[in-house]
Amino acid sequence: GHLPNGHIVPALLAGNCVIFKPSEETPATAERVARAWAAAGLPEGVLQVVQGGRETGEALLATDIDGLLFTGSAQAGRIFRKAFADRPAVILALELGGNNPLIAWDGDAEAMATVIVHSAFITTGQRCSCARRLIVPLGAEGDRIVDALTAVAGKLPVSAWNDTPDGFMGPLISARAADVARAAYAGLLERGAKPLLP
């Protein structure tokens, strides 16, 4: 719910009205964000939520907009850059995922493991700012960090948000997302990756 505000807040501060088209997979979250803004006193009509999938987004892009602030895939970003090549007055702010390294070099291995777990898994890894790669020193120090991380990660309680109050993270957002994650995992194994947890 907080990620859209990274685009909404600057646009509002610059004096703009905002049309917020969330992912079609998170419509309720977007409605709650809009209600929170209204409750905070944002005038009616300054922030409008438009629900829908790709076709809705395409229809919005075809209108006379002043800017597009987008968080999503690099593939979508390429499409937007091409679509707006002849519309240079339109501001494009494209946040296109990440492959963020986290460097854990020295210190308390257990403390580092806690930070690493929060960075990588707090939203089941479904956030562009989460750690995707871990860089540790070769040798005993790096082994201690990896061992501590494996121990913490192996105990994380996973549950749906409404199943149990002590779940650390929930499932992936959809079966399609799970299929993509399984395929990526299988691809890493084919290239020689060694799993640390079963």
PDB file of C-alpha atoms in Angstrom:
ATOM      1  CA  GLY A   1       0.000   0.000   0.000  1.00  0.00           C
ATOM      2  CA  HIS A   2       2.854   2.465   0.594  1.00  0.00           C
ATOM      3  CA  LEU A   3       4.604   2.098  -2.773  1.00  0.00           C
ATOM      4  CA  PRO A   4       2.090   4.122  -4.839  1.00  0.00           C
ATOM      5  CA  ASN A   5       2.641   7.097  -2.538  1.00  0.00           C
ATOM      6  CA  GLY A   6       6.191   7.338  -3.868  1.00  0.00           C
ATOM      7  CA  HIS A   7       4.562   8.664  -7.038  1.00  0.00           C
ATOM      8  CA  ILE A   8       1.365  10.163  -5.607  1.00  0.00           C
ATOM      9  CA  VAL A   9       3.018  12.438  -3.023  1.00  0.00           C
ATOM     10  CA  PRO A  10       5.459  14.206  -5.408  1.00  0.00           C
ATOM     11  CA  ALA A  11       2.700  14.704  -7.978  1.00  0.00           C
ATOM     12  CA  LEU A  12       0.392  16.247  -5.382  1.00  0.00           C
ATOM     13  CA  LEU A  13       3.182  18.415  -3.953  1.00  0.00           C
ATOM     14  CA  ALA A  14       3.776  19.756  -7.466  1.00  0.00           C
ATOM     15  CA  GLY A  15       0.117  20.806  -7.613  1.00  0.00           C
ATOM     16  CA  ASN A  16      -1.199  18.056  -9.861  1.00  0.00           C
ATOM     17  CA  CYS A  17      -4.333  15.983  -9.792  1.00  0.00           C
ATOM     18  CA  VAL A  18      -3.638  12.249  -9.940  1.00  0.00           C
ATOM     19  CA  ILE A  19      -5.329   9.329 -11.630  1.00  0.00           C
ATOM     20  CA  PHE A  20      -4.179   6.194  -9.818  1.00  0.00           C
ATOM     21  CA  LYS A  21      -4.504   2.966 -11.825  1.00  0.00           C
ATOM     22  CA  PRO A  22      -3.297   0.178  -9.575  1.00  0.00           C
ATOM     23  CA  SER A  23      -2.413  -3.325 -10.574  1.00  0.00           C
ATOM     24  CA  GLU A  24      -5.527  -5.298 -11.335  1.00  0.00           C
ATOM     25  CA  GLU A  25      -4.260  -7.764  -8.739  1.00  0.00           C
ATOM     26  CA  THR A  26      -4.521  -5.242  -5.870  1.00  0.00           C
ATOM     27  CA  PRO A  27      -7.787  -3.332  -6.333  1.00  0.00           C
ATOM     28  CA  ALA A  28      -8.826  -3.300  -2.659  1.00  0.00           C
ATOM     29  CA  THR A  29      -5.476  -1.898  -1.531  1.00  0.00           C
ATOM     30  CA  ALA A  30      -5.818   0.989  -3.985  1.00  0.00           C
ATOM     31  CA  GLU A  31      -9.304   1.799  -2.732  1.00  0.00           C
ATOM     32  CA  ARG A  32      -8.001   1.862   0.843  1.00  0.00           C
ATOM     33  CA  VAL A  33      -5.149   4.184  -0.176  1.00  0.00           C
ATOM     34  CA  ALA A  34      -7.653   6.574  -1.766  1.00  0.00           C
ATOM     35  CA  ARG A  35      -9.898   6.462   1.322  1.00  0.00           C
ATOM     36  CA  ALA A  36      -6.907   7.261   3.538  1.00  0.00           C
ATOM     37  CA  TRP A  37      -6.074  10.300   1.404  1.00  0.00           C
ATOM     38  CA  ALA A  38      -9.701  11.470   1.566  1.00  0.00           C
ATOM     39  CA  ALA A  39      -9.759  11.003   5.344  1.00  0.00           C
ATOM     40  CA  ALA A  40      -6.548  13.066   5.553  1.00  0.00           C
ATOM     41  CA  GLY A  41      -8.373  15.959   3.899  1.00  0.00           C
ATOM     42  CA  LEU A  42      -7.358  15.722   0.250  1.00  0.00           C
ATOM     43  CA  PRO A  43     -10.078  17.542  -1.738  1.00  0.00           C
ATOM     44  CA  GLU A  44     -12.513  15.391  -3.666  1.00  0.00           C
ATOM     45  CA  GLY A  45     -11.414  14.626  -7.219  1.00  0.00           C
ATOM     46  CA  VAL A  46      -7.730  15.436  -6.696  1.00  0.00           C
ATOM     47  CA  LEU A  47      -6.913  11.719  -6.444  1.00  0.00           C
ATOM     48  CA  GLN A  48      -9.063   9.366  -8.481  1.00  0.00           C
ATOM     49  CA  VAL A  49      -8.728   5.591  -8.649  1.00  0.00           C
ATOM     50  CA  VAL A  50      -9.402   3.871 -11.973  1.00  0.00           C
ATOM     51  CA  GLN A  51      -9.526   0.094 -11.777  1.00  0.00           C
ATOM     52  CA  GLY A  52      -8.762  -2.267 -14.628  1.00  0.00           C
ATOM     53  CA  GLY A  53      -6.142  -4.214 -16.492  1.00  0.00           C
ATOM     54  CA  ARG A  54      -3.875  -3.461 -19.412  1.00  0.00           C
ATOM     55  CA  GLU A  55      -6.666  -2.106 -21.623  1.00  0.00           C
ATOM     56  CA  THR A  56      -7.549   0.481 -18.972  1.00  0.00           C
ATOM     57  CA  GLY A  57      -3.920   1.556 -18.758  1.00  0.00           C
ATOM     58  CA  GLU A  58      -3.669   1.846 -22.536  1.00  0.00           C
ATOM     59  CA  ALA A  59      -6.798   4.022 -22.624  1.00  0.00           C
ATOM     60  CA  LEU A  60      -5.362   6.336 -19.971  1.00  0.00           C
ATOM     61  CA  LEU A  61      -2.054   6.646 -21.831  1.00  0.00           C
ATOM     62  CA  ALA A  62      -3.878   7.697 -24.986  1.00  0.00           C
ATOM     63  CA  THR A  63      -5.333  10.748 -23.213  1.00  0.00           C
ATOM     64  CA  ASP A  64      -3.717  14.166 -22.838  1.00  0.00           C
ATOM     65  CA  ILE A  65      -1.684  13.458 -19.697  1.00  0.00           C
ATOM     66  CA  ASP A  66       1.154  15.577 -18.334  1.00  0.00           C
ATOM     67  CA  GLY A  67       3.080  12.727 -16.779  1.00  0.00           C
ATOM     68  CA  LEU A  68       3.274   8.985 -16.276  1.00  0.00           C
ATOM     69  CA  LEU A  69       4.675   7.718 -13.000  1.00  0.00           C
ATOM     70  CA  PHE A  70       4.878   3.942 -13.151  1.00  0.00           C
ATOM     71  CA  THR A  71       6.165   1.089 -11.025  1.00  0.00           C
ATOM     72  CA  GLY A  72       6.344  -2.277 -12.747  1.00  0.00           C
ATOM     73  CA  SER A  73       8.226  -4.419 -15.202  1.00  0.00           C
ATOM     74  CA  ALA A  74      11.080  -3.413 -17.466  1.00  0.00           C
ATOM     75  CA  GLN A  75       9.071  -4.801 -20.390  1.00  0.00           C
ATOM     76  CA  ALA A  76       6.241  -2.343 -19.695  1.00  0.00           C
ATOM     77  CA  GLY A  77       8.795   0.453 -19.309  1.00  0.00           C
ATOM     78  CA  ARG A  78      10.160  -0.223 -22.803  1.00  0.00           C
ATOM     79  CA  ILE A  79       6.637  -0.009 -24.210  1.00  0.00           C
ATOM     80  CA  PHE A  80       6.025   3.313 -22.436  1.00  0.00           C
ATOM     81  CA  ARG A  81       9.307   4.842 -23.637  1.00  0.00           C
ATOM     82  CA  LYS A  82       8.447   3.963 -27.219  1.00  0.00           C
ATOM     83  CA  ALA A  83       4.858   5.160 -26.869  1.00  0.00           C
ATOM     84  CA  PHE A  84       5.974   8.558 -25.561  1.00  0.00           C
ATOM     85  CA  ALA A  85       8.990   9.078 -27.857  1.00  0.00           C
ATOM     86  CA  ASP A  86       6.997  11.632 -29.869  1.00  0.00           C
ATOM     87  CA  ARG A  87       5.442  13.250 -26.781  1.00  0.00           C
ATOM     88  CA  PRO A  88       8.494  14.809 -25.069  1.00  0.00           C
ATOM     89  CA  ALA A  89       6.360  17.127 -22.925  1.00  0.00           C
ATOM     90  CA  VAL A  90       5.039  14.126 -20.966  1.00  0.00           C
ATOM     91  CA  ILE A  91       7.123  13.464 -17.861  1.00  0.00           C
ATOM     92  CA  LEU A  92       8.059   9.791 -17.505  1.00  0.00           C
ATOM     93  CA  ALA A  93       9.125   8.425 -14.134  1.00  0.00           C
ATOM     94  CA  LEU A  94       9.560   4.689 -14.622  1.00  0.00           C
ATOM     95  CA  GLU A  95      10.519   2.516 -11.662  1.00  0.00           C
ATOM     96  CA  LEU A  96      11.235  -0.789 -13.348  1.00  0.00           C
ATOM     97  CA  GLY A  97      11.989  -3.423 -10.773  1.00  0.00           C
ATOM     98  CA  GLY A  98      15.354  -4.146  -9.310  1.00  0.00           C
ATOM     99  CA  ASN A  99      18.044  -6.707  -8.757  1.00  0.00           C
ATOM    100  CA  ASN A 100      19.276  -5.199  -5.537  1.00  0.00           C
ATOM    101  CA  PRO A 101      22.472  -6.453  -3.920  1.00  0.00           C
ATOM    102  CA  LEU A 102      22.803  -6.479  -0.160  1.00  0.00           C
ATOM    103  CA  ILE A 103      26.374  -6.502   1.137  1.00  0.00           C
ATOM    104  CA  ALA A 104      26.930  -8.159   4.524  1.00  0.00           C
ATOM    105  CA  TRP A 105      30.622  -8.014   5.284  1.00  0.00           C
ATOM    106  CA  ASP A 106      31.418  -8.151   8.973  1.00  0.00           C
ATOM    107  CA  GLY A 107      29.715  -7.926  12.337  1.00  0.00           C
ATOM    108  CA  ASP A 108      27.258 -10.031  14.265  1.00  0.00           C
ATOM    109  CA  ALA A 109      26.057 -12.776  11.896  1.00  0.00           C
ATOM    110  CA  GLU A 110      22.690 -13.240  13.655  1.00  0.00           C
ATOM    111  CA  ALA A 111      21.948  -9.511  13.576  1.00  0.00           C
ATOM    112  CA  MET A 112      22.860  -9.360   9.895  1.00  0.00           C
ATOM    113  CA  ALA A 113      20.628 -12.368   9.192  1.00  0.00           C
ATOM    114  CA  THR A 114      17.650 -10.538  10.697  1.00  0.00           C
ATOM    115  CA  VAL A 115      18.257  -7.468   8.531  1.00  0.00           C
ATOM    116  CA  ILE A 116      18.740  -9.612   5.424  1.00  0.00           C
ATOM    117  CA  VAL A 117      15.511 -11.533   6.059  1.00  0.00           C
ATOM    118  CA  HIS A 118      13.529  -8.335   6.492  1.00  0.00           C
ATOM    119  CA  SER A 119      14.970  -6.837   3.330  1.00  0.00           C
ATOM    120  CA  ALA A 120      14.450  -9.922   1.191  1.00  0.00           C
ATOM    121  CA  PHE A 121      11.277 -11.540   2.503  1.00  0.00           C
ATOM    122  CA  ILE A 122       9.056  -9.070   4.394  1.00  0.00           C
ATOM    123  CA  THR A 123       6.657  -8.803   1.444  1.00  0.00           C
ATOM    124  CA  THR A 124       7.381 -12.296   0.147  1.00  0.00           C
ATOM    125  CA  GLY A 125       9.937 -10.661  -2.122  1.00  0.00           C
ATOM    126  CA  GLN A 126       7.173  -8.890  -4.067  1.00  0.00           C
ATOM    127  CA  ARG A 127       8.668  -5.422  -3.861  1.00  0.00           C
ATOM    128  CA  CYS A 128      11.124  -3.712  -6.169  1.00  0.00           C
ATOM    129  CA  SER A 129      13.250  -2.544  -3.247  1.00  0.00           C
ATOM    130  CA  CYS A 130      13.779  -5.956  -1.643  1.00  0.00           C
ATOM    131  CA  ALA A 131      17.220  -7.565  -1.629  1.00  0.00           C
ATOM    132  CA  ARG A 132      17.647 -10.029  -4.480  1.00  0.00           C
ATOM    133  CA  ARG A 133      21.342 -10.854  -4.112  1.00  0.00           C
ATOM    134  CA  LEU A 134      23.522 -11.280  -1.052  1.00  0.00           C
ATOM    135  CA  ILE A 135      27.231 -10.518  -1.192  1.00  0.00           C
ATOM    136  CA  VAL A 136      29.364 -11.934   1.625  1.00  0.00           C
ATOM    137  CA  PRO A 137      33.113 -12.457   2.009  1.00  0.00           C
ATOM    138  CA  LEU A 138      34.594 -15.808   1.022  1.00  0.00           C
ATOM    139  CA  GLY A 139      35.644 -17.992   3.920  1.00  0.00           C
ATOM    140  CA  ALA A 140      34.591 -18.474   7.515  1.00  0.00           C
ATOM    141  CA  GLU A 141      33.060 -15.000   8.005  1.00  0.00           C
ATOM    142  CA  GLY A 142      30.821 -15.354   4.948  1.00  0.00           C
ATOM    143  CA  ASP A 143      29.922 -18.913   5.925  1.00  0.00           C
ATOM    144  CA  ARG A 144      28.790 -17.688   9.361  1.00  0.00           C
ATOM    145  CA  ILE A 145      26.544 -15.083   7.767  1.00  0.00           C
ATOM    146  CA  VAL A 146      25.008 -17.586   5.331  1.00  0.00           C
ATOM    147  CA  ASP A 147      24.507 -20.170   8.102  1.00  0.00           C
ATOM    148  CA  ALA A 148      22.796 -17.599  10.335  1.00  0.00           C
ATOM    149  CA  LEU A 149      20.603 -16.471   7.442  1.00  0.00           C
ATOM    150  CA  THR A 150      19.632 -20.050   6.609  1.00  0.00           C
ATOM    151  CA  ALA A 151      18.715 -20.697  10.250  1.00  0.00           C
ATOM    152  CA  VAL A 152      16.487 -17.608  10.457  1.00  0.00           C
ATOM    153  CA  ALA A 153      14.891 -18.079   7.037  1.00  0.00           C
ATOM    154  CA  GLY A 154      14.123 -21.720   7.790  1.00  0.00           C
ATOM    155  CA  LYS A 155      11.975 -20.693  10.768  1.00  0.00           C
ATOM    156  CA  LEU A 156       9.910 -17.968   9.096  1.00  0.00           C
ATOM    157  CA  PRO A 157       6.191 -18.589   9.610  1.00  0.00           C
ATOM    158  CA  VAL A 158       4.372 -18.307   6.284  1.00  0.00           C
ATOM    159  CA  SER A 159       0.601 -17.894   6.239  1.00  0.00           C
ATOM    160  CA  ALA A 160      -2.186 -15.967   4.586  1.00  0.00           C
ATOM    161  CA  TRP A 161      -2.799 -12.571   6.211  1.00  0.00           C
ATOM    162  CA  ASN A 162      -6.048 -13.760   7.801  1.00  0.00           C
ATOM    163  CA  ASP A 163      -4.929 -17.254   8.862  1.00  0.00           C
ATOM    164  CA  THR A 164      -2.718 -16.520  11.827  1.00  0.00           C
ATOM    165  CA  PRO A 165      -1.498 -13.359  13.545  1.00  0.00           C
ATOM    166  CA  ASP A 166       2.125 -14.521  13.712  1.00  0.00           C
ATOM    167  CA  GLY A 167       2.774 -15.063  10.000  1.00  0.00           C
ATOM    168  CA  PHE A 168       5.933 -13.295   8.836  1.00  0.00           C
ATOM    169  CA  MET A 169       4.973 -13.325   5.178  1.00  0.00           C
ATOM    170  CA  GLY A 170       2.135 -14.545   3.042  1.00  0.00           C
ATOM    171  CA  PRO A 171       1.892 -16.409  -0.227  1.00  0.00           C
ATOM    172  CA  LEU A 172       2.689 -14.918  -3.613  1.00  0.00           C
ATOM    173  CA  ILE A 173      -0.078 -12.788  -5.077  1.00  0.00           C
ATOM    174  CA  SER A 174      -1.280 -15.274  -7.709  1.00  0.00           C
ATOM    175  CA  ALA A 175      -0.782 -18.702  -9.214  1.00  0.00           C
ATOM    176  CA  ARG A 176       0.914 -17.008 -12.192  1.00  0.00           C
ATOM    177  CA  ALA A 177       3.415 -15.317  -9.867  1.00  0.00           C
ATOM    178  CA  ALA A 178       4.096 -18.667  -8.198  1.00  0.00           C
ATOM    179  CA  ASP A 179       4.678 -20.293 -11.598  1.00  0.00           C
ATOM    180  CA  VAL A 180       7.151 -17.544 -12.536  1.00  0.00           C
ATOM    181  CA  ALA A 181       9.001 -18.007  -9.222  1.00  0.00           C
ATOM    182  CA  ARG A 182       9.152 -21.792  -9.690  1.00  0.00           C
ATOM    183  CA  ALA A 183      10.501 -21.376 -13.216  1.00  0.00           C
ATOM    184  CA  ALA A 184      13.155 -18.900 -12.036  1.00  0.00           C
ATOM    185  CA  TYR A 185      14.180 -21.278  -9.246  1.00  0.00           C
ATOM    186  CA  ALA A 186      14.420 -24.200 -11.670  1.00  0.00           C
ATOM    187  CA  GLY A 187      16.510 -22.065 -14.032  1.00  0.00           C
ATOM    188  CA  LEU A 188      18.951 -21.216 -11.243  1.00  0.00           C
ATOM    189  CA  LEU A 189      19.316 -24.896 -10.357  1.00  0.00           C
ATOM    190  CA  GLU A 190      19.979 -25.749 -14.007  1.00  0.00           C
ATOM    191  CA  ARG A 191      22.785 -23.167 -14.045  1.00  0.00           C
ATOM    192  CA  GLY A 192      24.425 -24.742 -10.984  1.00  0.00           C
ATOM    193  CA  ALA A 193      22.866 -22.951  -8.013  1.00  0.00           C
ATOM    194  CA  LYS A 194      22.836 -24.923  -4.745  1.00  0.00           C
ATOM    195  CA  PRO A 195      19.726 -24.538  -2.567  1.00  0.00           C
ATOM    196  CA  LEU A 196      20.329 -23.752   1.113  1.00  0.00           C
ATOM    197  CA  LEU A 197      16.838 -24.724   2.286  1.00  0.00           C
ATOM    198  CA  PRO A 198      14.681 -27.677   1.181  1.00  0.00           C
TER     199      PRO A 198
END
